[in-house]
Coordinates of C-alpha atoms in Angstrom, one line a residue:
M1 CA -11.3 -226.4 -29.0
D2 CA -12.7 -225.9 -25.5
D3 CA -12.3 -228.3 -22.5
T4 CA -15.7 -229.9 -23.0
K5 CA -15.1 -230.6 -26.7
S6 CA -11.7 -232.0 -25.8
E7 CA -13.2 -234.4 -23.3
L8 CA -15.9 -235.6 -25.8
A9 CA -13.2 -236.1 -28.4
L10 CA -11.1 -238.1 -25.9
Q11 CA -14.1 -240.3 -25.1
S12 CA -14.9 -241.0 -28.7
T13 CA -11.3 -241.8 -29.7
S14 CA -10.6 -245.5 -29.7
E15 CA -7.0 -246.8 -29.4
V16 CA -5.6 -250.1 -30.7
D17 CA -2.9 -252.1 -29.0
G18 CA -0.1 -254.1 -30.7
D19 CA -2.3 -257.1 -31.2
G20 CA -4.9 -255.1 -33.0
E21 CA -7.4 -255.1 -30.1
E22 CA -9.4 -252.0 -29.2
V23 CA -8.4 -250.3 -26.0
V24 CA -10.9 -248.6 -23.7
T25 CA -9.8 -246.2 -21.0
A26 CA -11.3 -246.5 -17.5
H27 CA -12.9 -243.0 -18.0
S28 CA -14.5 -244.0 -21.3
F29 CA -15.8 -247.2 -19.7
L30 CA -17.4 -245.3 -16.8
V31 CA -19.1 -242.9 -19.2
A32 CA -20.4 -245.7 -21.3
Q33 CA -21.7 -247.5 -18.2
A34 CA -23.6 -244.4 -17.1
D35 CA -25.1 -244.1 -20.6
L36 CA -26.2 -247.8 -20.3
E37 CA -27.8 -247.2 -16.9
R38 CA -29.8 -244.2 -18.2
E39 CA -30.9 -246.2 -21.3
A40 CA -32.0 -249.1 -19.1
A41 CA -34.0 -246.8 -16.8
E42 CA -35.9 -245.6 -19.8
V43 CA -36.5 -249.0 -21.4
L44 CA -37.1 -251.0 -18.1
P45 CA -38.9 -248.6 -15.8
G46 CA -40.5 -251.3 -13.6
K47 CA -39.2 -253.9 -11.1
F48 CA -38.4 -257.3 -12.5
D49 CA -37.9 -259.4 -9.5
E50 CA -41.3 -261.3 -9.5
C51 CA -43.0 -263.4 -12.1
T52 CA -46.7 -262.9 -12.6
Y53 CA -47.5 -266.6 -12.9
D54 CA -49.2 -266.8 -9.5
K55 CA -51.5 -263.9 -10.5
G56 CA -53.2 -266.2 -12.9
Y57 CA -54.8 -265.2 -16.2
I58 CA -54.5 -261.5 -16.3
R59 CA -54.2 -258.6 -18.8
Q60 CA -50.5 -257.7 -18.9
P61 CA -47.6 -256.7 -21.1
L62 CA -46.2 -259.8 -22.8
Y63 CA -43.0 -260.8 -24.6
A64 CA -41.9 -263.8 -26.7
C65 CA -38.5 -265.4 -27.0
L66 CA -37.4 -266.4 -30.5
T67 CA -34.3 -268.1 -29.1
C68 CA -36.2 -270.6 -26.9
T69 CA -39.1 -271.0 -29.3
H70 CA -38.9 -271.6 -33.1
P71 CA -41.6 -270.6 -35.6
P72 CA -43.0 -272.9 -38.3
L73 CA -41.6 -272.4 -41.8
K74 CA -44.2 -269.9 -42.9
Y75 CA -43.1 -267.5 -40.1
C76 CA -39.4 -268.0 -40.3
Q77 CA -37.2 -264.8 -40.8
G78 CA -34.1 -265.7 -42.8
A79 CA -32.8 -269.2 -42.3
S80 CA -35.6 -271.8 -42.1
S81 CA -36.2 -273.7 -38.8
S82 CA -36.6 -277.5 -38.9
D83 CA -37.3 -277.8 -35.2
S84 CA -40.4 -275.6 -34.8
T85 CA -42.0 -275.4 -31.4
E86 CA -45.3 -274.3 -29.9
P87 CA -45.5 -270.5 -29.4
A88 CA -45.2 -269.1 -25.8
G89 CA -45.4 -265.9 -24.0
M90 CA -43.8 -264.5 -20.8
C91 CA -44.2 -261.6 -18.4
Y92 CA -42.0 -258.5 -18.2
S93 CA -39.9 -259.8 -15.3
C94 CA -39.1 -263.2 -17.0
S95 CA -38.2 -261.4 -20.3
I96 CA -35.3 -259.7 -18.3
E97 CA -34.3 -262.2 -15.6
C98 CA -34.6 -265.4 -17.6
H99 CA -34.1 -264.4 -21.3
A100 CA -31.4 -261.7 -21.1
G101 CA -29.3 -262.0 -24.2
H102 CA -31.9 -263.9 -26.2
E103 CA -33.9 -262.6 -29.1
V104 CA -36.9 -261.2 -27.2
I105 CA -39.8 -259.5 -29.0
E106 CA -42.4 -257.3 -27.4
L107 CA -46.0 -258.5 -27.8
F108 CA -47.6 -255.4 -26.0
T109 CA -50.7 -255.9 -23.9
K110 CA -52.7 -259.1 -24.0
R111 CA -55.5 -260.3 -21.7
Q112 CA -56.4 -263.5 -20.0
F113 CA -52.8 -264.7 -20.2
R114 CA -50.6 -266.5 -17.7
C115 CA -46.8 -266.4 -18.0
D116 CA -45.4 -269.5 -19.7
C117 CA -41.8 -269.2 -18.6
G118 CA -40.7 -272.4 -16.8
T119 CA -43.7 -274.4 -18.1
K120 CA -43.7 -277.1 -20.7
R121 CA -44.0 -274.5 -23.5
L122 CA -41.1 -272.3 -22.5
L123 CA -38.1 -274.1 -20.9
L124 CA -34.8 -272.4 -20.7
P125 CA -31.7 -274.2 -22.3
A126 CA -30.5 -277.1 -20.1
E127 CA -27.2 -275.3 -19.4
Q128 CA -29.3 -272.4 -17.8
G129 CA -31.2 -274.8 -15.5
A130 CA -34.3 -275.2 -17.7
C131 CA -36.7 -273.7 -15.1
C132 CA -37.7 -270.1 -14.7
R133 CA -35.2 -268.3 -12.5
L134 CA -37.9 -266.4 -10.7
K135 CA -39.6 -269.6 -9.5
S136 CA -36.7 -272.1 -9.8
A137 CA -37.9 -274.2 -6.9
R138 CA -41.1 -275.2 -8.7
T139 CA -39.7 -277.7 -11.1
M140 CA -43.0 -279.4 -11.5
L141 CA -44.2 -276.5 -13.7
A142 CA -42.0 -278.0 -16.5
T143 CA -44.7 -280.6 -17.0
L144 CA -47.6 -278.2 -17.1
E145 CA -49.2 -276.0 -19.7
N146 CA -51.4 -272.9 -19.3
A147 CA -54.5 -274.4 -20.8
N148 CA -56.5 -271.1 -21.0
N149 CA -53.8 -269.1 -22.8
V150 CA -54.6 -268.2 -26.5
Y151 CA -51.8 -267.7 -29.0
N152 CA -51.7 -266.2 -32.5
H153 CA -49.1 -265.1 -35.1
N154 CA -48.1 -262.2 -32.8
F155 CA -46.0 -264.7 -30.8
W156 CA -43.8 -265.1 -33.9
G157 CA -43.5 -261.3 -34.3
M158 CA -46.2 -261.1 -37.0
Y159 CA -49.0 -258.6 -37.0
C160 CA -52.0 -257.4 -39.0
S161 CA -53.9 -259.1 -41.7
C162 CA -50.9 -258.6 -43.9
D163 CA -49.0 -261.0 -41.6
K164 CA -45.8 -259.0 -41.7
F165 CA -42.9 -259.2 -39.1
Y166 CA -43.0 -256.0 -37.0
V167 CA -39.8 -254.0 -37.2
P168 CA -40.5 -250.6 -35.4
E169 CA -37.9 -248.6 -37.3
N170 CA -39.4 -249.7 -40.6
E171 CA -42.9 -248.7 -39.8
T172 CA -44.0 -245.5 -41.6
G173 CA -47.7 -245.4 -40.7
V174 CA -49.9 -245.9 -37.7
M175 CA -50.9 -249.2 -36.1
V176 CA -54.3 -249.7 -34.3
Q177 CA -55.0 -252.4 -31.8
C178 CA -58.2 -254.5 -31.9
Y179 CA -59.8 -254.2 -28.5
V180 CA -61.1 -257.9 -28.7
C181 CA -58.3 -260.0 -30.1
N182 CA -55.4 -257.5 -29.3
D183 CA -53.8 -257.9 -32.7
W184 CA -52.5 -254.7 -34.3
Y185 CA -53.3 -253.5 -37.7
H186 CA -51.7 -251.0 -40.1
D187 CA -53.8 -248.1 -41.0
S188 CA -53.0 -248.7 -44.6
C189 CA -54.4 -252.3 -44.3
I190 CA -57.6 -251.2 -42.5
G191 CA -58.4 -248.5 -45.1
Q192 CA -60.4 -245.4 -44.2
L193 CA -60.4 -244.4 -40.5
P194 CA -62.6 -241.9 -38.6
S195 CA -60.8 -239.0 -37.0
E196 CA -59.1 -239.7 -33.7
D197 CA -61.8 -237.8 -31.7
E198 CA -64.6 -239.9 -33.3
Y199 CA -63.6 -243.2 -31.7
D200 CA -61.8 -244.6 -28.7
D201 CA -61.5 -248.4 -29.5
Y202 CA -61.3 -250.4 -32.7
V203 CA -62.7 -253.9 -33.4
C204 CA -61.5 -255.7 -36.5
R205 CA -63.7 -257.3 -39.0
E206 CA -62.5 -260.8 -38.1
C207 CA -63.7 -260.3 -34.5
V208 CA -67.0 -258.8 -35.6
S209 CA -67.7 -261.8 -37.9
K210 CA -66.6 -264.3 -35.2
H211 CA -68.6 -262.7 -32.4
P212 CA -72.1 -261.6 -33.5
V213 CA -72.9 -260.4 -30.0
L214 CA -70.6 -257.4 -30.6
R215 CA -73.3 -256.0 -32.8
Y216 CA -75.5 -255.5 -29.8
I217 CA -74.1 -252.2 -28.7
D218 CA -76.1 -249.0 -28.7
S219 CA -75.7 -247.6 -32.2
T220 CA -75.0 -244.0 -30.8
M221 CA -71.7 -245.4 -29.5
L222 CA -70.3 -246.8 -32.7
R223 CA -69.5 -246.3 -36.4
Y224 CA -69.2 -249.0 -39.0
G225 CA -66.3 -249.3 -41.4
R226 CA -67.7 -250.9 -44.6
V227 CA -65.1 -253.2 -46.1
E228 CA -64.8 -253.5 -49.9
D229 CA -61.9 -255.3 -51.6
G230 CA -60.3 -256.0 -48.3
R231 CA -60.2 -252.4 -47.0
V232 CA -62.6 -250.0 -45.3
S233 CA -64.0 -247.8 -48.1
R234 CA -66.4 -245.7 -46.1
I235 CA -67.4 -244.9 -42.5
E236 CA -71.0 -245.0 -41.6
P237 CA -72.8 -244.1 -38.4
A238 CA -74.9 -247.0 -37.1
T239 CA -78.4 -245.4 -36.9
S240 CA -80.5 -248.5 -37.4
A241 CA -80.6 -249.7 -33.7
K242 CA -84.0 -249.7 -32.1
I243 CA -83.5 -249.3 -28.3
L244 CA -86.3 -251.0 -26.3
D245 CA -87.8 -249.6 -23.2
T246 CA -86.8 -252.0 -20.5
P247 CA -87.0 -250.4 -17.0
N248 CA -84.5 -252.8 -15.3
E249 CA -81.8 -251.6 -17.7
S250 CA -82.6 -248.0 -18.1
N251 CA -79.8 -246.7 -16.0
T252 CA -76.7 -247.0 -18.3
D253 CA -74.6 -245.1 -15.7
E254 CA -74.6 -248.2 -13.5
P255 CA -71.7 -250.6 -13.9
V256 CA -72.5 -253.0 -16.7
S257 CA -71.7 -256.2 -14.7
K258 CA -74.1 -255.1 -11.9
R259 CA -77.2 -254.4 -14.0
A260 CA -80.2 -256.5 -13.5
R261 CA -80.5 -259.2 -16.3
S262 CA -83.5 -258.8 -18.6
S263 CA -85.0 -261.7 -20.5
M264 CA -85.5 -259.4 -23.4
C265 CA -82.6 -258.0 -25.5
R266 CA -82.2 -254.3 -24.9
L267 CA -81.1 -253.7 -28.5
R268 CA -82.8 -254.8 -31.6
R269 CA -81.0 -254.5 -34.9
D270 CA -82.8 -253.7 -38.1
T271 CA -81.2 -256.6 -39.9
S272 CA -82.0 -255.1 -43.3
A273 CA -79.5 -252.3 -42.4
I274 CA -76.6 -254.7 -41.9
D275 CA -75.6 -257.0 -44.8
S276 CA -74.3 -260.0 -43.0
Q277 CA -72.4 -261.0 -46.1
Q278 CA -70.4 -257.8 -46.1
P279 CA -67.6 -257.6 -43.5
F280 CA -67.2 -254.4 -41.5
D281 CA -65.0 -253.0 -38.8
M282 CA -66.3 -251.2 -35.7
F283 CA -65.1 -247.9 -34.3
L284 CA -66.4 -247.4 -30.7
A285 CA -66.8 -244.1 -28.9
D286 CA -65.6 -243.4 -25.4
G287 CA -67.9 -244.9 -22.9
W288 CA -69.2 -247.7 -25.2
K289 CA -68.8 -250.5 -22.6
S290 CA -71.8 -249.1 -20.6
H291 CA -73.9 -249.6 -23.7
V292 CA -73.3 -253.3 -24.3
C293 CA -76.5 -255.4 -24.0
T294 CA -76.5 -257.5 -20.9
C295 CA -79.8 -259.5 -21.4
I296 CA -79.7 -263.1 -20.5
D297 CA -79.1 -264.3 -24.0
C298 CA -76.3 -261.8 -24.8
M299 CA -74.6 -262.5 -21.5
R300 CA -74.7 -266.3 -22.2
E301 CA -73.0 -265.6 -25.5
I302 CA -70.5 -263.2 -24.0
E303 CA -69.4 -265.8 -21.3
A304 CA -69.3 -268.7 -23.8
N305 CA -66.9 -266.7 -26.0
R306 CA -64.7 -265.5 -23.1
L307 CA -65.7 -261.9 -23.8
V308 CA -66.5 -261.0 -20.2
F309 CA -64.1 -258.2 -20.4
L310 CA -66.7 -256.4 -22.5
V311 CA -68.8 -255.9 -19.3
E312 CA -66.2 -255.9 -16.5
E313 CA -63.2 -253.9 -15.6
D314 CA -60.3 -254.6 -17.9
E315 CA -57.3 -253.2 -16.1
V316 CA -53.7 -253.9 -17.2
V317 CA -51.5 -255.4 -14.5
E318 CA -48.3 -253.4 -14.9
P319 CA -44.9 -254.1 -13.3
E320 CA -44.4 -252.3 -10.0
D321 CA -42.6 -249.0 -10.2
D322 CA -38.9 -249.3 -9.4
E323 CA -38.0 -246.8 -6.7
T324 CA -34.3 -247.1 -7.7
L325 CA -35.1 -245.7 -11.2
G326 CA -32.5 -243.1 -12.1
E327 CA -30.0 -244.3 -9.6
S328 CA -26.6 -245.6 -10.6
L329 CA -25.6 -249.2 -9.8
Y330 CA -23.3 -247.7 -7.1
E331 CA -26.1 -245.6 -5.5
S332 CA -28.5 -248.7 -5.5
A333 CA -25.8 -250.8 -3.9
M334 CA -25.2 -248.2 -1.2
K335 CA -29.0 -248.0 -0.5
Q336 CA -29.2 -251.7 -0.1
L337 CA -26.2 -251.7 2.2
R338 CA -27.9 -249.1 4.5
N339 CA -31.0 -251.3 4.6
M340 CA -29.1 -254.3 5.9
D341 CA -28.8 -255.1 9.6
R342 CA -25.6 -253.9 11.2
T343 CA -23.8 -257.3 11.3
R344 CA -24.5 -258.1 7.6
A345 CA -23.6 -254.5 6.6
I346 CA -20.2 -254.6 8.3
D347 CA -19.5 -258.0 6.7
A348 CA -20.4 -256.7 3.3
A349 CA -18.4 -253.5 3.7
S350 CA -15.4 -255.5 4.9
A351 CA -15.6 -257.9 1.9
Y352 CA -15.9 -255.0 -0.5
H353 CA -12.9 -253.2 1.0
S354 CA -10.8 -256.5 0.9
L355 CA -11.7 -257.1 -2.8
S356 CA -10.9 -253.4 -3.7
S357 CA -7.6 -253.4 -1.9
S358 CA -6.6 -256.7 -3.6
L359 CA -7.6 -255.4 -7.0
K360 CA -5.7 -252.2 -6.6
E361 CA -2.5 -254.1 -5.5
Y362 CA -2.9 -256.4 -8.5
L363 CA -3.2 -253.5 -11.0
R364 CA -0.4 -251.4 -9.5
P365 CA 2.3 -253.0 -11.7
F366 CA 0.2 -252.3 -14.8
A367 CA -0.1 -248.6 -13.9
A368 CA 3.6 -248.4 -13.1
S369 CA 4.7 -249.9 -16.5
G370 CA 1.9 -248.6 -18.6
K371 CA 0.9 -252.1 -19.6
I372 CA -2.6 -252.4 -21.0
V373 CA -5.0 -254.5 -18.8
K374 CA -6.8 -257.2 -20.9
S375 CA -9.8 -259.3 -20.0
Q376 CA -7.6 -262.3 -19.4
D377 CA -5.7 -260.4 -16.8
I378 CA -9.0 -259.7 -14.9
Q379 CA -10.0 -263.3 -15.3
A380 CA -6.7 -264.3 -13.8
F381 CA -7.2 -262.0 -10.8
F382 CA -10.6 -263.6 -10.0
E383 CA -9.2 -267.1 -10.4
Q384 CA -6.6 -266.1 -7.8
Q385 CA -9.3 -264.9 -5.5
R386 CA -11.3 -268.1 -5.9
S387 CA -8.2 -270.3 -5.2
G388 CA -7.3 -268.2 -2.1
H389 CA -3.9 -267.0 -3.4

């Protein structure tokens, strides 16, 4: 066995002391720590030092905490919950800073949502201070709710029309997100799908039924998925639209929100071609947003139904890139030290050197006798430091 294999074998071998407790060598601990840092850099690539609350209602990645909120009986996984709460969502930063160690689930991207952490809907346990750690001085938030937030079964970890709890490792198919409601659907539950190069966005049958204005999109930009027995049975091009000649809206290259408003609907549907009693899904081609009707009546309906994102920019507010990504904790600490003013840097370096020297002196007898260092020994050391002995 060569040296590399010997080292790997040494790292993977666990020892047990006389009390039956697992013993980890300092080398193995450092290797494991480095692995954790690499994994964290992959999973948490952005900064998490600022809550998005003050940015208002935005489109952003969201998370839910099933430790701080409890679903109603129909959504309980395992043991039933007798103290169900209202659903709540939080931003990327709060999911890390405020809910570390909790059962946090990813909700992916949702729009027009303001972080609930620290508000009436999502208070931390009392022993953790109740308020959001990233805005701890604003205790008045605990009496407020984000009135414009919209919640659904996703906040309990449920997705699709089948209402199943999402477990990534158990998924065998593809999931497609509805552009309007942001729920995700299994391809097997949708039914037949166009090929990937035939559509850019998907709108579920529930949203099409709920918002008739969605039908007023230039037919050249969409395909219908006819639903029979709960699943799409066939894909049809929408060829029945009659596009009216309205000069003030003839330039579809102009941003939709800046077009002049016409009193006449730019698109007229041949209603005989669409059976209003039969549900259907919509598959929209790339560039479809520039073909949404913006006549006075359609815009009134779009605004009343909070669908303005159909005609405006709909960018996702992502966490800021972390410039320390890929650095070890030691490297990050050294960089922070270099950024401090001289006096604070000298004080920090002196405190570090003092703590390091004290710890080495405390551990010296263990090294000399071969005695195993246990967690209670380290706790005793820091107790001594706090008491000044």
